[in-house]
Amino acid sequence: LEFQERGDQTVIFLQGQLARSLPAADRDRVLELTRSGRPLVLDFSGLQGFSGVGLRKLLQFIRHVRAAGGSLT
């Protein structure tokens, strides 16, 4: 993952293959951003593909961010 601040938003660039859970350091960074109240933007332009497991993990991640009061676009 790559993180970039743009105004009041944080853009999260997904790259390569989405096939498993996020590394712990990236997950912690995203949760920290969620708690800060900054809107998060997911950029899939660098994603080359994903597995069923990767899609499931992404959906779980989105639910978790929303449950924590965060927003994703």
CSV table of N, CA and C in Angstrom, one decimal:
chain,number,residue,atom,x,y,z
A,1,LEU,N,0.8,-1.2,0.0
A,1,LEU,CA,0.0,0.0,0.0
A,1,LEU,C,0.9,1.2,0.0
A,2,GLU,N,0.4,2.3,-0.6
A,2,GLU,CA,1.0,3.6,-0.6
A,2,GLU,C,0.0,4.6,-0.1
A,3,PHE,N,0.4,5.5,0.8
A,3,PHE,CA,-0.5,6.5,1.4
A,3,PHE,C,-0.1,7.8,0.9
A,4,GLN,N,-1.1,8.7,0.5
A,4,GLN,CA,-0.8,10.0,0.1
A,4,GLN,C,-1.9,11.0,0.6
A,5,GLU,N,-1.4,12.0,1.3
A,5,GLU,CA,-2.4,13.0,1.8
A,5,GLU,C,-2.7,14.0,0.7
A,6,ARG,N,-4.0,14.2,0.5
A,6,ARG,CA,-4.5,15.1,-0.5
A,6,ARG,C,-5.6,16.0,0.1
A,7,GLY,N,-5.2,17.2,0.5
A,7,GLY,CA,-6.2,18.1,1.2
A,7,GLY,C,-6.6,17.4,2.5
A,8,ASP,N,-7.9,17.3,2.7
A,8,ASP,CA,-8.4,16.7,4.0
A,8,ASP,C,-8.6,15.2,3.8
A,9,GLN,N,-8.2,14.6,2.7
A,9,GLN,CA,-8.3,13.1,2.5
A,9,GLN,C,-7.0,12.4,2.5
A,10,THR,N,-7.1,11.1,2.7
A,10,THR,CA,-5.9,10.3,2.6
A,10,THR,C,-6.2,9.3,1.5
A,11,VAL,N,-5.4,9.2,0.4
A,11,VAL,CA,-5.6,8.3,-0.7
A,11,VAL,C,-4.7,7.1,-0.4
A,12,ILE,N,-5.4,5.9,-0.5
A,12,ILE,CA,-4.7,4.6,-0.3
A,12,ILE,C,-4.6,3.9,-1.6
A,13,PHE,N,-3.4,3.8,-2.1
A,13,PHE,CA,-3.2,3.1,-3.4
A,13,PHE,C,-2.9,1.7,-3.2
A,14,LEU,N,-3.8,0.8,-3.8
A,14,LEU,CA,-3.6,-0.6,-3.8
A,14,LEU,C,-2.8,-1.0,-5.0
A,15,GLN,N,-1.8,-1.9,-4.8
A,15,GLN,CA,-1.0,-2.3,-5.9
A,15,GLN,C,-0.8,-3.8,-6.0
A,16,GLY,N,-0.5,-4.3,-7.2
A,16,GLY,CA,-0.2,-5.7,-7.4
A,16,GLY,C,-1.5,-6.6,-7.2
A,17,GLN,N,-1.4,-7.6,-6.5
A,17,GLN,CA,-2.4,-8.6,-6.3
A,17,GLN,C,-3.0,-8.5,-4.9
A,18,LEU,N,-4.3,-8.5,-4.9
A,18,LEU,CA,-5.0,-8.5,-3.6
A,18,LEU,C,-5.5,-10.0,-3.3
A,19,ALA,N,-4.7,-10.6,-2.5
A,19,ALA,CA,-4.9,-12.1,-2.3
A,19,ALA,C,-4.9,-12.5,-0.8
A,20,ARG,N,-4.7,-11.5,0.1
A,20,ARG,CA,-4.6,-11.9,1.5
A,20,ARG,C,-4.8,-10.7,2.4
A,21,SER,N,-4.7,-10.8,3.7
A,21,SER,CA,-4.9,-9.7,4.6
A,21,SER,C,-3.7,-8.7,4.4
A,22,LEU,N,-4.0,-7.5,4.8
A,22,LEU,CA,-3.0,-6.4,4.8
A,22,LEU,C,-1.9,-6.8,5.8
A,23,PRO,N,-0.7,-6.4,5.5
A,23,PRO,CA,0.4,-6.5,6.6
A,23,PRO,C,0.0,-5.7,7.8
A,24,ALA,N,0.4,-6.2,9.0
A,24,ALA,CA,0.0,-5.5,10.2
A,24,ALA,C,0.3,-4.1,10.3
A,25,ALA,N,1.5,-3.6,9.8
A,25,ALA,CA,1.8,-2.2,9.8
A,25,ALA,C,0.9,-1.4,9.0
A,26,ASP,N,0.5,-1.9,7.8
A,26,ASP,CA,-0.5,-1.1,6.9
A,26,ASP,C,-1.8,-1.1,7.6
A,27,ARG,N,-2.3,-2.2,8.2
A,27,ARG,CA,-3.6,-2.3,8.8
A,27,ARG,C,-3.6,-1.3,10.0
A,28,ASP,N,-2.5,-1.2,10.8
A,28,ASP,CA,-2.5,-0.3,11.9
A,28,ASP,C,-2.5,1.2,11.4
A,29,ARG,N,-1.8,1.5,10.3
A,29,ARG,CA,-1.9,2.8,9.7
A,29,ARG,C,-3.3,3.2,9.3
A,30,VAL,N,-3.9,2.3,8.6
A,30,VAL,CA,-5.3,2.6,8.1
A,30,VAL,C,-6.2,2.8,9.3
A,31,LEU,N,-6.1,2.0,10.4
A,31,LEU,CA,-7.0,2.1,11.5
A,31,LEU,C,-6.7,3.5,12.2
A,32,GLU,N,-5.5,3.9,12.3
A,32,GLU,CA,-5.1,5.2,12.9
A,32,GLU,C,-5.7,6.3,12.1
A,33,LEU,N,-5.7,6.2,10.8
A,33,LEU,CA,-6.3,7.2,9.9
A,33,LEU,C,-7.8,7.2,10.1
A,34,THR,N,-8.4,6.1,10.3
A,34,THR,CA,-9.9,6.0,10.5
A,34,THR,C,-10.3,6.7,11.8
A,35,ARG,N,-9.5,6.4,12.8
A,35,ARG,CA,-9.8,7.1,14.1
A,35,ARG,C,-9.6,8.6,14.1
A,36,SER,N,-8.8,9.0,13.2
A,36,SER,CA,-8.5,10.5,13.1
A,36,SER,C,-9.7,11.2,12.4
A,37,GLY,N,-10.6,10.5,11.8
A,37,GLY,CA,-11.7,11.1,11.1
A,37,GLY,C,-11.4,11.5,9.7
A,38,ARG,N,-10.2,11.3,9.2
A,38,ARG,CA,-9.9,11.7,7.8
A,38,ARG,C,-10.7,10.8,6.8
A,39,PRO,N,-11.3,11.4,5.8
A,39,PRO,CA,-11.9,10.5,4.8
A,39,PRO,C,-10.8,9.7,4.1
A,40,LEU,N,-11.1,8.5,3.8
A,40,LEU,CA,-10.1,7.6,3.0
A,40,LEU,C,-10.7,7.4,1.6
A,41,VAL,N,-9.8,7.4,0.7
A,41,VAL,CA,-10.1,7.1,-0.7
A,41,VAL,C,-9.3,5.9,-1.1
A,42,LEU,N,-9.9,4.9,-1.6
A,42,LEU,CA,-9.2,3.7,-2.1
A,42,LEU,C,-9.0,3.9,-3.6
A,43,ASP,N,-7.7,3.8,-4.1
A,43,ASP,CA,-7.4,3.9,-5.5
A,43,ASP,C,-7.0,2.5,-6.0
A,44,PHE,N,-7.8,1.9,-6.8
A,44,PHE,CA,-7.5,0.6,-7.3
A,44,PHE,C,-6.8,0.5,-8.7
A,45,SER,N,-6.3,1.7,-9.1
A,45,SER,CA,-5.7,1.8,-10.5
A,45,SER,C,-4.4,0.9,-10.6
A,46,GLY,N,-3.7,0.7,-9.5
A,46,GLY,CA,-2.5,-0.2,-9.6
A,46,GLY,C,-2.7,-1.6,-9.2
A,47,LEU,N,-4.0,-2.0,-9.0
A,47,LEU,CA,-4.3,-3.4,-8.7
A,47,LEU,C,-4.4,-4.2,-10.0
A,48,GLN,N,-3.6,-5.3,-10.0
A,48,GLN,CA,-3.6,-6.1,-11.2
A,48,GLN,C,-4.6,-7.2,-11.2
A,49,GLY,N,-5.0,-7.6,-10.0
A,49,GLY,CA,-6.0,-8.6,-9.8
A,49,GLY,C,-6.3,-8.9,-8.4
A,50,PHE,N,-7.3,-9.8,-8.2
A,50,PHE,CA,-7.6,-10.2,-6.8
A,50,PHE,C,-8.2,-11.5,-6.8
A,51,SER,N,-8.0,-12.2,-5.7
A,51,SER,CA,-8.6,-13.5,-5.5
A,51,SER,C,-9.9,-13.4,-4.7
A,52,GLY,N,-10.7,-14.5,-4.6
A,52,GLY,CA,-11.9,-14.5,-3.8
A,52,GLY,C,-11.6,-14.1,-2.3
A,53,VAL,N,-10.4,-14.6,-1.8
A,53,VAL,CA,-10.0,-14.3,-0.5
A,53,VAL,C,-9.7,-12.8,-0.3
A,54,GLY,N,-9.0,-12.3,-1.3
A,54,GLY,CA,-8.7,-10.9,-1.3
A,54,GLY,C,-9.9,-10.0,-1.3
A,55,LEU,N,-10.9,-10.4,-2.1
A,55,LEU,CA,-12.2,-9.6,-2.2
A,55,LEU,C,-12.9,-9.7,-0.8
A,56,ARG,N,-12.9,-10.9,-0.2
A,56,ARG,CA,-13.5,-11.0,1.1
A,56,ARG,C,-12.8,-10.2,2.1
A,57,LYS,N,-11.5,-10.1,2.1
A,57,LYS,CA,-10.8,-9.3,3.1
A,57,LYS,C,-11.0,-7.8,2.8
A,58,LEU,N,-11.2,-7.4,1.6
A,58,LEU,CA,-11.5,-6.0,1.3
A,58,LEU,C,-12.9,-5.6,1.8
A,59,LEU,N,-13.9,-6.5,1.7
A,59,LEU,CA,-15.2,-6.2,2.2
A,59,LEU,C,-15.2,-6.2,3.7
A,60,GLN,N,-14.4,-7.1,4.3
A,60,GLN,CA,-14.3,-7.0,5.8
A,60,GLN,C,-13.7,-5.7,6.2
A,61,PHE,N,-12.6,-5.3,5.5
A,61,PHE,CA,-12.0,-4.0,5.8
A,61,PHE,C,-12.9,-2.9,5.7
A,62,ILE,N,-13.7,-2.8,4.7
A,62,ILE,CA,-14.7,-1.7,4.5
A,62,ILE,C,-15.7,-1.7,5.6
A,63,ARG,N,-16.2,-2.9,6.0
A,63,ARG,CA,-17.1,-2.9,7.1
A,63,ARG,C,-16.5,-2.5,8.4
A,64,HIS,N,-15.2,-2.8,8.6
A,64,HIS,CA,-14.5,-2.4,9.9
A,64,HIS,C,-14.3,-0.9,9.9
A,65,VAL,N,-13.9,-0.3,8.8
A,65,VAL,CA,-13.7,1.1,8.8
A,65,VAL,C,-15.0,1.8,9.0
A,66,ARG,N,-16.1,1.4,8.4
A,66,ARG,CA,-17.4,2.0,8.6
A,66,ARG,C,-17.9,1.9,10.1
A,67,ALA,N,-17.7,0.7,10.7
A,67,ALA,CA,-18.1,0.4,12.0
A,67,ALA,C,-17.3,1.3,13.0
A,68,ALA,N,-16.1,1.7,12.6
A,68,ALA,CA,-15.2,2.6,13.5
A,68,ALA,C,-15.6,4.1,13.2
A,69,GLY,N,-16.6,4.3,12.4
A,69,GLY,CA,-17.0,5.7,12.1
A,69,GLY,C,-16.2,6.4,11.0
A,70,GLY,N,-15.4,5.6,10.2
A,70,GLY,CA,-14.7,6.2,9.1
A,70,GLY,C,-15.5,6.2,7.8
A,71,SER,N,-15.0,6.8,6.9
A,71,SER,CA,-15.6,6.9,5.6
A,71,SER,C,-14.6,6.5,4.5
A,72,LEU,N,-15.1,5.8,3.5
A,72,LEU,CA,-14.3,5.4,2.3
A,72,LEU,C,-15.0,5.8,1.0
A,73,THR,N,-14.2,6.2,0.1
A,73,THR,CA,-14.8,6.4,-1.3
A,73,THR,C,-13.9,5.8,-2.3
